[in-house]
Amino acid sequence: MRPVSLTIAALVFLVCLALLGMPESVCAAEQPDWLKKDTVDRLFPQAAAYTGPMSGKPPAMPVYSAGRPIGFLFSTDELTDVVGFSGTPFNFVVGLDLQGKIVGVVLVEHHEPIIDYNSMGAQLTRFIEQYTGLDLGGSVSFSGQGTPGGIDGISGATVSARAFHHAIVQSARLVARSRGLTAGAASAAMIDTVNFAPLTWSELIAAGAVERIRINGGKAGTGSQDVALELHAAVVNPASIGRNLLGPMRYGEHVVPYSPQDLIVMLMGKGPYSFVGTRVFDTGTFDRIRIAQGARTFVLERKPKHYQYLPFVSAKGAPKFDEIGLFRIPAESGIDVLAPWQVVVVMGDGSGSGAQKREFKLSYSLPSRFVLPPAEPSAQEPLDAPWRESWRAQARNIVVLGLGLLVLTVLLIAMDRLTRHARLYQALRIGFLLFTLVWIGWIAGAQLSIINVFAWLGGLINGNGLAVLLADPLLCVLMAFVVVSFVIWGRGVFCGWLCPFGALQELLAKLARVVSFPQWSPSYRAHRMLWPLKYVSLAVLAVATLHGLQTMAVAAEIEPFKTVISLRMDRAWPFVVYALVLLAAGLFVERAFCRFLCPLGAAMAIGGRLRMRRFTLLKRRPECGSPCQLCANRCPIQAIAPSGAINMDECFYCLDCQVIHNDATVCPPLVYEAKRNRKTGVAAPTRIPGAE
């Protein structure tokens, strides 16, 4: 019925126009759903007609008055691939006049759970109103705090507001540029933040997007002997440079919110000489590097919005670096993002009577292919979905993670044989825990959080769950493996083997026992009373989610994962103190947080209920629990009941009980059987009748 009703409405509208004698025509049959008369009236009240179908590249709808064009209408959803914090889609209709100014923005569709219309509707309205009259030719920045061209965010929904800002400004610049509008769109050269092409590391080098200097033996050059510092530099403002080097997620977070006129530089160094140094932590400024342009020098500062530590380079084929930093110099400081500049590297502090300070310079000039020249229409927005870029950029890490999961699968399948060799098994387990902590957690940044779980569930409810899941390839692979492991092994595989924070707790507990820290184990009854606390924390977070993901994100700080793993303690002191308290508690009560407070552990325990009950890999004997209590007493997390049964909802699959089970010199039933066989002269069996 919908197409019929639309056709009838279009015919009635055309008849009305004819009767009124208006010269403009409307081709409504091919108009997009977002194009409504009230939307046009709000953005262009003087409009007499708007024509269709959508035309041009990118597509936009011309608007007319008195037979002459007055502007364009377009949809952010059709021109950009930006989604909200939880992966939910949104759509704004933007009006652009012929001077390259935004005449207004209308919200058409929005499902972002962070913004609750009941409490934040007024803030959202004020946010949208800021774009009216915005000149794309001037500086446009997010969180402008009332400055010209500055857009204030939405308090309590910064991530969503940044996504909105990105979509509105990028789509407007694309239309303005493609139509040759004079004000700010074609009157001067500008950074190409619109067009994107996937480029590997070697292609970026060949294109001149990344420059390098080698400092060896006190000299600068390209030789490889005695290299003190090999420094690479790149301007990441252009989409084809920044999105390849940073990945789409970090590009959207650290580049898109700022003005294209700001200089945002990525410095990547390796070698014994640190370009970051140590004084910056006391002074707040980097004393070993600075930016020079002409006669001006720009000091680099370690403060929010001006510096960001990065763990790795996302470009395919990129080498590993010892230090990676993202530095931003605002346009207001006088920097010219299109002009050549230099990185000045200072070696030696110049203090003392015989000390020398040497300076080396890396020259950089942005290649013309990443600049939109005057009066030159740009091509089009990238056609690739953002998740495809993420998977390509993370290809190497995906392979490493896949190999790690393959090794873990082999270990679990061969656990019966491995646990017969206690020292070998413990060495393998410690090695894998180190891999989980160092590589999965600190290097790859694949620490799963309860926030991820709620975001995925929200995406499934909103019909965009797959896009949200695919946005982070490492977490996607990790979660797929965990879901499969639920069916075979239960929740213990993730919590016991793949959680970086859990691995850190267990490694610290092992170290505590080596240095004879006193250990405390609550009674089994007290332990059972403490277990449900993590389900309470999960329920509280679920309730917080009803008030928006932003509220839930605050409540999710009960997890210390972000502080310890993602940010490596580089946070405000209350977060650090909280994390240290939890780690200290784990020295005396092994995995105290995992056992009693972790909401993610509670969610994993619920998922672990998918385990096939009849498919039990952990071996037990009739004597377990009565009379033998050895495994129950030695279980580091007290997941074995006095009856001898293993509580798989709490088991972390450390397999300590299986080591005992297979050790003929430790397991009481095997020891007893061996003694009895020696008396009767029968060889001791490796297993006794009745073993499961």
PDB file of C-alpha atoms in Angstrom, residues 311-494:
ATOM      1  CA  PRO A 311      50.181   0.726  20.661  1.00  0.00           C
ATOM      2  CA  PHE A 312      50.750  -0.205  17.002  1.00  0.00           C
ATOM      3  CA  VAL A 313      50.529   0.914  13.375  1.00  0.00           C
ATOM      4  CA  SER A 314      47.485  -0.467  11.572  1.00  0.00           C
ATOM      5  CA  ALA A 315      48.828  -0.257   8.011  1.00  0.00           C
ATOM      6  CA  LYS A 316      49.405  -3.639   6.409  1.00  0.00           C
ATOM      7  CA  GLY A 317      53.094  -4.556   6.386  1.00  0.00           C
ATOM      8  CA  ALA A 318      54.082  -1.916   8.937  1.00  0.00           C
ATOM      9  CA  PRO A 319      57.115  -2.781  11.090  1.00  0.00           C
ATOM     10  CA  LYS A 320      57.039  -2.896  14.862  1.00  0.00           C
ATOM     11  CA  PHE A 321      58.041   0.294  16.656  1.00  0.00           C
ATOM     12  CA  ASP A 322      59.284   0.907  20.175  1.00  0.00           C
ATOM     13  CA  GLU A 323      57.412   4.205  20.513  1.00  0.00           C
ATOM     14  CA  ILE A 324      54.421   5.607  18.634  1.00  0.00           C
ATOM     15  CA  GLY A 325      52.823   8.945  19.409  1.00  0.00           C
ATOM     16  CA  LEU A 326      50.126  11.118  17.856  1.00  0.00           C
ATOM     17  CA  PHE A 327      50.752  14.860  18.196  1.00  0.00           C
ATOM     18  CA  ARG A 328      48.297  17.674  17.389  1.00  0.00           C
ATOM     19  CA  ILE A 329      49.190  21.327  16.798  1.00  0.00           C
ATOM     20  CA  PRO A 330      46.047  23.494  16.551  1.00  0.00           C
ATOM     21  CA  ALA A 331      45.673  25.792  13.552  1.00  0.00           C
ATOM     22  CA  GLU A 332      45.279  28.709  15.981  1.00  0.00           C
ATOM     23  CA  SER A 333      48.972  28.387  16.840  1.00  0.00           C
ATOM     24  CA  GLY A 334      49.871  29.553  13.322  1.00  0.00           C
ATOM     25  CA  ILE A 335      50.850  26.212  11.800  1.00  0.00           C
ATOM     26  CA  ASP A 336      50.145  25.720   8.083  1.00  0.00           C
ATOM     27  CA  VAL A 337      49.101  22.126   7.536  1.00  0.00           C
ATOM     28  CA  LEU A 338      49.844  22.311   3.786  1.00  0.00           C
ATOM     29  CA  ALA A 339      53.306  23.879   4.049  1.00  0.00           C
ATOM     30  CA  PRO A 340      56.523  21.849   4.542  1.00  0.00           C
ATOM     31  CA  TRP A 341      57.737  21.361   8.100  1.00  0.00           C
ATOM     32  CA  GLN A 342      60.454  19.547  10.018  1.00  0.00           C
ATOM     33  CA  VAL A 343      60.711  17.288  13.047  1.00  0.00           C
ATOM     34  CA  VAL A 344      63.684  18.452  15.115  1.00  0.00           C
ATOM     35  CA  VAL A 345      65.237  15.637  17.160  1.00  0.00           C
ATOM     36  CA  VAL A 346      67.459  16.679  20.048  1.00  0.00           C
ATOM     37  CA  MET A 347      70.113  14.289  21.345  1.00  0.00           C
ATOM     38  CA  GLY A 348      71.961  15.079  24.565  1.00  0.00           C
ATOM     39  CA  ASP A 349      70.666  17.427  27.252  1.00  0.00           C
ATOM     40  CA  GLY A 350      73.425  19.986  26.985  1.00  0.00           C
ATOM     41  CA  SER A 351      74.038  19.976  30.730  1.00  0.00           C
ATOM     42  CA  GLY A 352      77.435  19.627  32.346  1.00  0.00           C
ATOM     43  CA  SER A 353      80.750  21.068  31.296  1.00  0.00           C
ATOM     44  CA  GLY A 354      81.506  18.624  28.484  1.00  0.00           C
ATOM     45  CA  ALA A 355      77.981  17.765  27.402  1.00  0.00           C
ATOM     46  CA  GLN A 356      76.911  18.412  23.845  1.00  0.00           C
ATOM     47  CA  LYS A 357      73.464  18.853  22.387  1.00  0.00           C
ATOM     48  CA  ARG A 358      72.985  17.774  18.784  1.00  0.00           C
ATOM     49  CA  GLU A 359      69.955  18.397  16.586  1.00  0.00           C
ATOM     50  CA  PHE A 360      68.774  16.375  13.615  1.00  0.00           C
ATOM     51  CA  LYS A 361      65.955  17.291  11.261  1.00  0.00           C
ATOM     52  CA  LEU A 362      63.444  15.156   9.397  1.00  0.00           C
ATOM     53  CA  SER A 363      61.846  17.177   6.601  1.00  0.00           C
ATOM     54  CA  TYR A 364      58.261  16.502   5.581  1.00  0.00           C
ATOM     55  CA  SER A 365      56.065  17.846   2.803  1.00  0.00           C
ATOM     56  CA  LEU A 366      52.561  16.508   2.271  1.00  0.00           C
ATOM     57  CA  PRO A 367      52.309  14.855  -1.175  1.00  0.00           C
ATOM     58  CA  SER A 368      49.895  16.564  -3.554  1.00  0.00           C
ATOM     59  CA  ARG A 369      47.828  13.398  -4.053  1.00  0.00           C
ATOM     60  CA  PHE A 370      46.493  13.856  -0.507  1.00  0.00           C
ATOM     61  CA  VAL A 371      45.491  17.492  -1.119  1.00  0.00           C
ATOM     62  CA  LEU A 372      42.374  18.741  -2.924  1.00  0.00           C
ATOM     63  CA  PRO A 373      43.559  21.504  -5.294  1.00  0.00           C
ATOM     64  CA  PRO A 374      41.526  24.682  -5.895  1.00  0.00           C
ATOM     65  CA  ALA A 375      38.436  24.325  -8.092  1.00  0.00           C
ATOM     66  CA  GLU A 376      39.003  20.613  -8.539  1.00  0.00           C
ATOM     67  CA  PRO A 377      35.982  18.409  -7.743  1.00  0.00           C
ATOM     68  CA  SER A 378      36.776  15.442  -5.573  1.00  0.00           C
ATOM     69  CA  ALA A 379      35.780  11.904  -6.369  1.00  0.00           C
ATOM     70  CA  GLN A 380      33.660  10.030  -3.892  1.00  0.00           C
ATOM     71  CA  GLU A 381      33.528   8.646  -0.410  1.00  0.00           C
ATOM     72  CA  PRO A 382      35.010   5.192   0.170  1.00  0.00           C
ATOM     73  CA  LEU A 383      32.722   2.367  -0.833  1.00  0.00           C
ATOM     74  CA  ASP A 384      34.247  -0.153   1.538  1.00  0.00           C
ATOM     75  CA  ALA A 385      32.485  -0.789   4.815  1.00  0.00           C
ATOM     76  CA  PRO A 386      34.664   0.326   7.772  1.00  0.00           C
ATOM     77  CA  TRP A 387      34.888  -3.189   9.188  1.00  0.00           C
ATOM     78  CA  ARG A 388      36.630  -4.402   6.020  1.00  0.00           C
ATOM     79  CA  GLU A 389      39.343  -1.813   6.569  1.00  0.00           C
ATOM     80  CA  SER A 390      39.736  -2.960  10.159  1.00  0.00           C
ATOM     81  CA  TRP A 391      40.157  -6.576   9.113  1.00  0.00           C
ATOM     82  CA  ARG A 392      42.686  -5.718   6.434  1.00  0.00           C
ATOM     83  CA  ALA A 393      44.640  -3.499   8.800  1.00  0.00           C
ATOM     84  CA  GLN A 394      44.655  -6.131  11.544  1.00  0.00           C
ATOM     85  CA  ALA A 395      45.480  -9.068   9.251  1.00  0.00           C
ATOM     86  CA  ARG A 396      48.823  -9.762  10.933  1.00  0.00           C
ATOM     87  CA  ASN A 397      47.374  -9.600  14.424  1.00  0.00           C
ATOM     88  CA  ILE A 398      44.479 -11.818  13.375  1.00  0.00           C
ATOM     89  CA  VAL A 399      46.962 -14.461  12.212  1.00  0.00           C
ATOM     90  CA  VAL A 400      48.895 -14.257  15.491  1.00  0.00           C
ATOM     91  CA  LEU A 401      45.697 -14.529  17.524  1.00  0.00           C
ATOM     92  CA  GLY A 402      44.495 -17.415  15.363  1.00  0.00           C
ATOM     93  CA  LEU A 403      47.757 -19.292  15.943  1.00  0.00           C
ATOM     94  CA  GLY A 404      47.481 -18.632  19.677  1.00  0.00           C
ATOM     95  CA  LEU A 405      43.937 -19.996  19.760  1.00  0.00           C
ATOM     96  CA  LEU A 406      45.072 -23.023  17.747  1.00  0.00           C
ATOM     97  CA  VAL A 407      47.816 -23.698  20.306  1.00  0.00           C
ATOM     98  CA  LEU A 408      45.291 -23.365  23.129  1.00  0.00           C
ATOM     99  CA  THR A 409      42.924 -25.787  21.395  1.00  0.00           C
ATOM    100  CA  VAL A 410      45.715 -28.348  21.058  1.00  0.00           C
ATOM    101  CA  LEU A 411      46.617 -27.914  24.737  1.00  0.00           C
ATOM    102  CA  LEU A 412      43.037 -28.476  25.818  1.00  0.00           C
ATOM    103  CA  ILE A 413      42.543 -31.472  23.551  1.00  0.00           C
ATOM    104  CA  ALA A 414      45.790 -33.035  24.770  1.00  0.00           C
ATOM    105  CA  MET A 415      45.264 -32.063  28.407  1.00  0.00           C
ATOM    106  CA  ASP A 416      45.002 -35.661  29.637  1.00  0.00           C
ATOM    107  CA  ARG A 417      48.484 -36.437  28.337  1.00  0.00           C
ATOM    108  CA  LEU A 418      49.980 -33.065  29.243  1.00  0.00           C
ATOM    109  CA  THR A 419      48.771 -33.154  32.848  1.00  0.00           C
ATOM    110  CA  ARG A 420      50.688 -36.417  33.329  1.00  0.00           C
ATOM    111  CA  HIS A 421      53.840 -34.271  33.100  1.00  0.00           C
ATOM    112  CA  ALA A 422      53.282 -31.653  35.790  1.00  0.00           C
ATOM    113  CA  ARG A 423      56.365 -29.510  35.142  1.00  0.00           C
ATOM    114  CA  LEU A 424      55.868 -29.443  31.388  1.00  0.00           C
ATOM    115  CA  TYR A 425      52.208 -28.549  31.756  1.00  0.00           C
ATOM    116  CA  GLN A 426      52.890 -25.759  34.269  1.00  0.00           C
ATOM    117  CA  ALA A 427      55.560 -24.310  31.975  1.00  0.00           C
ATOM    118  CA  LEU A 428      53.151 -24.351  29.042  1.00  0.00           C
ATOM    119  CA  ARG A 429      50.392 -22.747  31.109  1.00  0.00           C
ATOM    120  CA  ILE A 430      52.618 -19.962  32.429  1.00  0.00           C
ATOM    121  CA  GLY A 431      53.883 -19.350  28.902  1.00  0.00           C
ATOM    122  CA  PHE A 432      50.373 -19.040  27.525  1.00  0.00           C
ATOM    123  CA  LEU A 433      49.289 -16.751  30.367  1.00  0.00           C
ATOM    124  CA  LEU A 434      52.233 -14.487  29.521  1.00  0.00           C
ATOM    125  CA  PHE A 435      51.147 -14.500  25.870  1.00  0.00           C
ATOM    126  CA  THR A 436      47.625 -13.551  26.930  1.00  0.00           C
ATOM    127  CA  LEU A 437      48.776 -10.748  29.205  1.00  0.00           C
ATOM    128  CA  VAL A 438      51.549  -9.242  27.074  1.00  0.00           C
ATOM    129  CA  TRP A 439      50.409  -9.800  23.499  1.00  0.00           C
ATOM    130  CA  ILE A 440      46.616 -10.113  23.655  1.00  0.00           C
ATOM    131  CA  GLY A 441      46.282  -7.491  26.405  1.00  0.00           C
ATOM    132  CA  TRP A 442      49.075  -4.928  26.266  1.00  0.00           C
ATOM    133  CA  ILE A 443      50.194  -5.163  22.630  1.00  0.00           C
ATOM    134  CA  ALA A 444      47.080  -6.078  20.630  1.00  0.00           C
ATOM    135  CA  GLY A 445      44.655  -4.416  23.055  1.00  0.00           C
ATOM    136  CA  ALA A 446      42.127  -7.265  22.812  1.00  0.00           C
ATOM    137  CA  GLN A 447      40.853  -7.137  26.395  1.00  0.00           C
ATOM    138  CA  LEU A 448      37.205  -8.140  26.279  1.00  0.00           C
ATOM    139  CA  SER A 449      34.965  -6.043  28.524  1.00  0.00           C
ATOM    140  CA  ILE A 450      31.380  -6.230  29.694  1.00  0.00           C
ATOM    141  CA  ILE A 451      30.842  -3.035  27.664  1.00  0.00           C
ATOM    142  CA  ASN A 452      31.563  -5.028  24.499  1.00  0.00           C
ATOM    143  CA  VAL A 453      29.024  -7.661  25.488  1.00  0.00           C
ATOM    144  CA  PHE A 454      26.282  -5.093  26.111  1.00  0.00           C
ATOM    145  CA  ALA A 455      27.140  -3.219  22.893  1.00  0.00           C
ATOM    146  CA  TRP A 456      26.852  -6.454  20.884  1.00  0.00           C
ATOM    147  CA  LEU A 457      23.578  -7.363  22.534  1.00  0.00           C
ATOM    148  CA  GLY A 458      22.277  -3.865  21.861  1.00  0.00           C
ATOM    149  CA  GLY A 459      23.369  -4.181  18.238  1.00  0.00           C
ATOM    150  CA  LEU A 460      21.484  -7.472  17.886  1.00  0.00           C
ATOM    151  CA  ILE A 461      18.350  -5.858  19.282  1.00  0.00           C
ATOM    152  CA  ASN A 462      18.726  -2.885  16.929  1.00  0.00           C
ATOM    153  CA  GLY A 463      19.468  -5.109  13.946  1.00  0.00           C
ATOM    154  CA  ASN A 464      23.100  -4.019  13.588  1.00  0.00           C
ATOM    155  CA  GLY A 465      24.813  -6.570  15.787  1.00  0.00           C
ATOM    156  CA  LEU A 466      27.003  -8.016  13.036  1.00  0.00           C
ATOM    157  CA  ALA A 467      28.422  -4.598  12.093  1.00  0.00           C
ATOM    158  CA  VAL A 468      29.220  -3.851  15.740  1.00  0.00           C
ATOM    159  CA  LEU A 469      30.880  -7.227  16.223  1.00  0.00           C
ATOM    160  CA  LEU A 470      32.934  -6.980  13.028  1.00  0.00           C
ATOM    161  CA  ALA A 471      34.168  -3.479  13.881  1.00  0.00           C
ATOM    162  CA  ASP A 472      36.920  -4.935  16.104  1.00  0.00           C
ATOM    163  CA  PRO A 473      38.350  -8.009  14.352  1.00  0.00           C
ATOM    164  CA  LEU A 474      40.441  -9.291  17.264  1.00  0.00           C
ATOM    165  CA  LEU A 475      37.541  -9.197  19.699  1.00  0.00           C
ATOM    166  CA  CYS A 476      35.336 -10.744  17.012  1.00  0.00           C
ATOM    167  CA  VAL A 477      37.705 -13.707  16.546  1.00  0.00           C
ATOM    168  CA  LEU A 478      38.175 -14.018  20.290  1.00  0.00           C
ATOM    169  CA  MET A 479      34.456 -13.973  20.988  1.00  0.00           C
ATOM    170  CA  ALA A 480      33.723 -16.513  18.240  1.00  0.00           C
ATOM    171  CA  PHE A 481      36.236 -18.885  19.814  1.00  0.00           C
ATOM    172  CA  VAL A 482      34.783 -18.308  23.278  1.00  0.00           C
ATOM    173  CA  VAL A 483      31.237 -19.059  22.109  1.00  0.00           C
ATOM    174  CA  VAL A 484      32.395 -22.338  20.587  1.00  0.00           C
ATOM    175  CA  SER A 485      34.343 -23.151  23.745  1.00  0.00           C
ATOM    176  CA  PHE A 486      31.156 -22.642  25.786  1.00  0.00           C
ATOM    177  CA  VAL A 487      29.726 -25.796  24.229  1.00  0.00           C
ATOM    178  CA  ILE A 488      32.784 -27.968  24.892  1.00  0.00           C
ATOM    179  CA  TRP A 489      34.562 -26.632  27.970  1.00  0.00           C
ATOM    180  CA  GLY A 490      32.237 -24.036  29.514  1.00  0.00           C
ATOM    181  CA  ARG A 491      33.199 -20.550  30.673  1.00  0.00           C
ATOM    182  CA  GLY A 492      36.598 -21.563  32.023  1.00  0.00           C
ATOM    183  CA  VAL A 493      38.502 -21.287  28.745  1.00  0.00           C
ATOM    184  CA  PHE A 494      38.088 -17.526  28.484  1.00  0.00           C
TER     185      PHE A 494
END
